Coordinates of C-alpha atoms and ligand atoms in Angstrom, one line a residue:
M10 CA 60.4 -64.3 -40.3
K11 CA 62.0 -63.9 -43.7
V12 CA 62.9 -60.4 -44.7
F13 CA 63.9 -59.7 -48.3
K14 CA 65.9 -56.6 -49.1
T15 CA 66.4 -57.0 -52.8
K16 CA 64.3 -57.9 -55.8
T17 CA 66.7 -60.7 -56.7
E18 CA 66.2 -62.4 -53.3
I19 CA 62.4 -62.2 -53.4
D20 CA 62.3 -63.2 -57.1
Y21 CA 63.8 -66.5 -56.2
A22 CA 61.5 -67.1 -53.2
I23 CA 58.4 -66.2 -55.3
K24 CA 59.4 -68.6 -58.1
L25 CA 59.7 -71.4 -55.5
L26 CA 56.2 -70.6 -54.0
K27 CA 54.6 -70.4 -57.4
S28 CA 56.1 -73.7 -58.5
D29 CA 54.4 -75.2 -55.4
N30 CA 51.1 -73.6 -56.3
I31 CA 51.2 -71.6 -53.0
T32 CA 48.8 -68.7 -53.1
I33 CA 50.2 -65.2 -52.3
G34 CA 48.4 -62.2 -50.8
L35 CA 50.2 -58.8 -51.0
V36 CA 49.7 -56.0 -48.5
P37 CA 51.7 -53.0 -49.8
T38 CA 52.6 -50.5 -47.1
M39 CA 54.9 -47.6 -46.4
G40 CA 55.6 -49.0 -42.9
A41 CA 54.8 -47.4 -39.5
L42 CA 52.4 -50.3 -39.2
H43 CA 49.2 -50.0 -37.1
V44 CA 46.2 -52.2 -36.4
G45 CA 44.6 -51.1 -39.7
H46 CA 47.5 -52.7 -41.6
L47 CA 47.3 -55.7 -39.4
S48 CA 43.7 -56.2 -40.2
L49 CA 44.6 -56.2 -44.0
I50 CA 47.3 -58.8 -43.3
K51 CA 45.0 -61.0 -41.2
R52 CA 42.4 -60.9 -44.0
G53 CA 45.2 -61.8 -46.5
L54 CA 46.2 -64.7 -44.3
K55 CA 42.7 -66.1 -44.3
E56 CA 42.4 -65.9 -48.1
N57 CA 45.9 -67.0 -49.2
D58 CA 48.6 -69.4 -48.1
I59 CA 51.1 -66.7 -47.4
V60 CA 51.2 -62.9 -47.3
V61 CA 53.9 -60.6 -48.6
V62 CA 54.1 -57.3 -46.7
S63 CA 56.1 -54.7 -48.6
I64 CA 57.5 -51.9 -46.5
F65 CA 58.7 -49.1 -48.8
V66 CA 58.3 -45.3 -48.5
N67 CA 57.9 -44.6 -52.2
P68 CA 59.5 -41.3 -53.1
T69 CA 57.7 -40.8 -56.4
Q70 CA 54.3 -40.4 -54.8
F71 CA 55.4 -37.5 -52.6
D72 CA 55.1 -34.0 -54.0
N73 CA 56.5 -32.5 -50.8
T74 CA 60.1 -33.3 -49.9
D75 CA 59.5 -32.3 -46.2
D76 CA 56.6 -34.8 -46.0
L77 CA 58.8 -37.5 -47.5
A78 CA 61.7 -36.8 -45.2
K79 CA 59.4 -36.8 -42.1
Y80 CA 57.4 -39.8 -43.0
P81 CA 57.7 -42.2 -40.0
R82 CA 60.2 -45.1 -40.6
T83 CA 60.0 -47.7 -37.9
I84 CA 61.1 -50.9 -39.6
A85 CA 62.4 -52.8 -36.5
R86 CA 59.1 -52.1 -34.7
D87 CA 57.1 -53.1 -37.8
I88 CA 58.9 -56.4 -38.0
E89 CA 58.2 -57.1 -34.3
L90 CA 54.5 -56.4 -34.8
L91 CA 54.4 -58.7 -37.8
K92 CA 56.0 -61.5 -35.8
I93 CA 53.0 -61.3 -33.4
V94 CA 50.7 -62.0 -36.3
S95 CA 52.7 -64.9 -37.8
T96 CA 56.4 -65.8 -38.1
D97 CA 56.1 -68.4 -40.9
K98 CA 53.2 -67.2 -43.1
I99 CA 54.4 -63.6 -43.6
L100 CA 57.3 -62.6 -45.9
V101 CA 58.5 -59.0 -45.6
Y102 CA 59.9 -57.1 -48.6
T103 CA 61.8 -53.9 -47.7
P104 CA 63.7 -52.8 -50.8
S105 CA 65.9 -49.8 -51.1
V106 CA 65.0 -46.9 -53.4
E107 CA 67.9 -48.1 -55.8
D108 CA 66.5 -51.6 -55.8
I109 CA 63.2 -50.4 -57.1
Y110 CA 64.2 -47.4 -59.3
G111 CA 67.9 -47.9 -60.1
N112 CA 69.3 -44.4 -60.8
D113 CA 66.1 -42.9 -62.2
V114 CA 63.8 -42.2 -59.3
L115 CA 60.9 -41.3 -61.7
A116 CA 57.3 -42.3 -61.9
S117 CA 55.7 -43.5 -65.2
K118 CA 52.7 -41.6 -66.6
F119 CA 49.3 -43.3 -66.2
D120 CA 45.9 -42.6 -67.6
F121 CA 43.3 -43.7 -65.1
D122 CA 40.3 -42.3 -67.1
G123 CA 40.1 -39.1 -65.1
L124 CA 40.0 -40.7 -61.6
E125 CA 43.5 -39.2 -61.0
F126 CA 42.4 -35.6 -61.5
E127 CA 39.8 -35.5 -58.8
M128 CA 40.4 -34.6 -55.1
E129 CA 43.9 -35.9 -54.1
G130 CA 44.9 -35.5 -57.7
R131 CA 44.1 -31.7 -57.5
F132 CA 46.2 -31.2 -54.4
R133 CA 49.1 -33.7 -54.8
N134 CA 50.8 -33.2 -58.1
G135 CA 51.9 -36.5 -59.7
H136 CA 50.8 -38.5 -56.6
F137 CA 48.9 -41.2 -58.5
D138 CA 51.6 -41.6 -61.1
G139 CA 53.9 -42.5 -58.2
V140 CA 51.3 -44.8 -56.7
G141 CA 50.6 -46.5 -60.0
T142 CA 54.3 -47.0 -60.7
I143 CA 55.1 -48.6 -57.4
V144 CA 52.0 -50.8 -57.1
K145 CA 52.4 -52.1 -60.7
R146 CA 56.1 -52.8 -59.9
F147 CA 55.1 -54.7 -56.7
F148 CA 52.5 -56.7 -58.6
E149 CA 55.1 -57.6 -61.2
I150 CA 57.7 -58.7 -58.6
V151 CA 55.5 -60.4 -56.0
K152 CA 52.9 -61.8 -58.5
P153 CA 50.2 -61.9 -55.9
N154 CA 46.8 -63.7 -56.4
K155 CA 45.2 -61.0 -54.3
A156 CA 46.3 -57.6 -53.0
Y157 CA 44.7 -55.7 -50.1
F158 CA 44.2 -52.0 -49.8
G159 CA 42.4 -49.9 -47.2
E160 CA 39.4 -47.8 -48.0
K161 CA 40.8 -44.9 -46.1
D162 CA 42.6 -44.1 -49.4
F163 CA 39.5 -44.8 -51.4
Q164 CA 40.6 -42.8 -54.4
Q165 CA 43.8 -44.8 -54.5
L166 CA 41.8 -48.1 -54.2
Q167 CA 39.6 -47.1 -57.2
I168 CA 42.8 -46.1 -59.2
I169 CA 44.5 -49.4 -58.4
K170 CA 41.4 -51.3 -59.6
K171 CA 41.6 -49.2 -62.8
L172 CA 45.3 -50.0 -63.1
V173 CA 44.6 -53.7 -63.0
V174 CA 41.9 -53.6 -65.6
K175 CA 43.7 -51.3 -68.0
H176 CA 47.0 -53.2 -67.8
Q177 CA 45.4 -56.6 -67.6
L178 CA 47.3 -57.5 -64.4
P179 CA 46.4 -61.0 -63.1
V180 CA 45.6 -59.9 -59.5
I181 CA 42.3 -59.5 -57.5
V182 CA 42.2 -56.2 -55.7
V183 CA 40.5 -56.3 -52.3
G184 CA 39.3 -53.2 -50.6
C185 CA 39.0 -53.3 -46.8
E186 CA 37.0 -51.1 -44.5
I187 CA 38.5 -48.2 -42.8
Y188 CA 39.9 -49.1 -39.3
R189 CA 39.2 -46.4 -36.8
D190 CA 40.3 -45.5 -33.3
S191 CA 37.5 -45.7 -30.7
N192 CA 37.1 -41.9 -31.1
G193 CA 36.5 -42.3 -34.8
L194 CA 39.9 -41.1 -36.1
A195 CA 40.8 -43.2 -39.2
M196 CA 44.0 -45.1 -38.6
S197 CA 47.0 -43.7 -40.5
S198 CA 50.8 -43.9 -40.2
R199 CA 50.7 -40.1 -40.2
N200 CA 48.7 -40.1 -36.9
E201 CA 52.0 -41.0 -35.1
R202 CA 53.2 -37.5 -35.9
L203 CA 50.2 -35.7 -34.3
S204 CA 50.9 -33.8 -31.1
L205 CA 48.5 -34.3 -28.2
Q206 CA 46.5 -31.2 -29.1
Y207 CA 46.0 -32.3 -32.7
R208 CA 45.3 -35.9 -31.7
Q209 CA 42.5 -34.7 -29.4
E210 CA 41.0 -32.5 -32.0
A211 CA 41.4 -34.8 -35.1
P212 CA 38.2 -36.9 -34.3
F213 CA 36.3 -33.8 -35.3
I214 CA 37.0 -34.9 -38.9
Y215 CA 35.0 -38.1 -38.6
K216 CA 32.2 -36.4 -36.5
T217 CA 31.8 -33.8 -39.3
L218 CA 31.6 -36.6 -41.9
Q219 CA 28.9 -38.4 -39.9
T220 CA 26.8 -35.2 -39.6
A221 CA 27.4 -34.5 -43.3
K222 CA 26.0 -37.9 -44.1
S223 CA 22.9 -37.3 -42.1
K224 CA 22.4 -33.8 -43.7
F225 CA 22.9 -35.4 -47.2
G226 CA 19.6 -37.3 -46.6
T227 CA 17.7 -34.0 -47.1
K228 CA 20.1 -31.4 -48.5
S229 CA 22.0 -31.1 -51.7
A230 CA 25.8 -31.9 -52.0
N231 CA 26.5 -28.1 -52.4
K232 CA 24.6 -27.2 -49.2
V233 CA 26.3 -29.9 -47.2
S234 CA 29.7 -28.8 -48.5
E235 CA 28.9 -25.2 -47.5
W236 CA 28.0 -26.4 -44.0
V237 CA 31.3 -28.4 -43.7
T238 CA 33.3 -25.4 -44.8
R239 CA 31.6 -23.2 -42.1
E240 CA 32.2 -25.9 -39.4
F241 CA 35.9 -25.9 -40.2
A242 CA 36.1 -22.1 -40.4
K243 CA 35.0 -22.1 -36.7
N244 CA 37.6 -24.7 -35.8
K245 CA 40.8 -23.0 -34.6
I246 CA 43.0 -26.0 -34.8
L247 CA 42.2 -27.9 -38.0
N248 CA 42.4 -26.5 -41.5
L249 CA 40.1 -27.9 -44.2
E250 CA 41.9 -28.5 -47.6
Y251 CA 38.9 -29.9 -49.4
F252 CA 35.5 -31.6 -48.8
S253 CA 33.8 -33.2 -51.7
I254 CA 30.7 -35.3 -52.1
A255 CA 31.4 -37.5 -55.1
E256 CA 30.0 -40.4 -57.0
T257 CA 31.7 -43.6 -55.8
E258 CA 32.5 -45.0 -59.3
T259 CA 33.7 -41.9 -61.2
L260 CA 34.8 -39.8 -58.2
K261 CA 33.2 -36.8 -59.9
P262 CA 31.5 -34.3 -57.7
A263 CA 27.9 -35.2 -57.1
G264 CA 25.5 -33.0 -59.2
R265 CA 21.7 -33.6 -58.9
K266 CA 21.2 -36.6 -56.5
S267 CA 20.0 -39.9 -58.1
N268 CA 18.7 -42.9 -56.2
K269 CA 20.6 -45.1 -58.7
K270 CA 24.0 -43.7 -57.8
K271 CA 26.2 -44.3 -54.8
Y272 CA 27.9 -41.3 -53.1
R273 CA 30.8 -40.8 -50.8
A274 CA 32.0 -37.8 -48.8
F275 CA 35.8 -37.2 -49.0
I276 CA 37.8 -34.8 -46.9
A277 CA 41.4 -33.7 -46.5
V278 CA 42.5 -31.6 -43.4
Y279 CA 45.7 -30.2 -42.1
A280 CA 46.4 -30.7 -38.4
G281 CA 49.4 -28.4 -38.3
E282 CA 51.7 -29.7 -41.0
I283 CA 50.2 -33.2 -40.9
R284 CA 47.7 -33.9 -43.7
L285 CA 44.9 -36.3 -42.8
I286 CA 42.3 -37.7 -45.2
D287 CA 39.1 -39.6 -44.5
N288 CA 35.9 -40.6 -46.3
L289 CA 32.5 -42.1 -45.6
A290 CA 29.9 -43.9 -47.7
L291 CA 26.7 -41.8 -47.8
N292 CA 24.2 -44.4 -49.2
Ligands
PAF315 O1 48.7 -46.6 -49.2 C1 49.9 -46.6 -49.1 O2 50.5 -46.8 -48.1 C2 50.8 -46.4 -50.4 O3 50.2 -45.5 -51.2 C3 51.1 -47.7 -51.1 C4 49.8 -48.3 -51.7 C5 51.8 -48.7 -50.2 C6 52.0 -47.4 -52.3 O4 53.2 -46.9 -51.9

């Protein structure tokens, strides 16, 4: 399996692939790969000749230095996992922070037409500028035909679609369904950091989303949000940061329900110091 550590090395490989009309899928990751990532990669392999997997813990999207420092880094294990999927059709790109940012580890400023100010944007200062900066950079370096992102980070997915349109980037963004443990917990690299007690309790998040969905059939978004807040107030282990029922396209909080609109429930919860997010389509 080819592992590229610098932009110069991968630039050369991409030029060769492009000159042979080989189609490229990109799966950007921050490593600590799990079956959710592997499902994106497998989809990429079905739809492209090769898949580039980037593994890079992007400092500019973290607003909390402790979270950045503790983010799991398991590169050797990640590469072994990728080898099980394919040794010749996957290229790995694991740049250093210097390779990507030089001496200025700074995010560019983006205007995502307001998508960036909702939910995660309210609680993670500058997060989507960091995501926009790194994803745009990877698109420019890897020049993928298609790029794959999980719906677990649904707001991120909508923002990346907006990035592509606004900056006229020649890449098709593919959103892939959330991959869940058998107990419903959405797969996340952060799950690795959960202690047994939190891991056992975390499926409560998805269960609550499911009940919220059924309540939304007959109740208003406000009433459902109040119910979710009360459920978490009773939970001694998990702390709710936010719950929001929002319109799928604009991510704005749902007002009066309309049959013509699609809605999604979004949630962020602290399990100790680990922040978990999830979401569910409501109609
Ligand atoms: O979703 C992630 O893992 C990250 O936000 C991404 C898209 C790899 C950018 O660093």
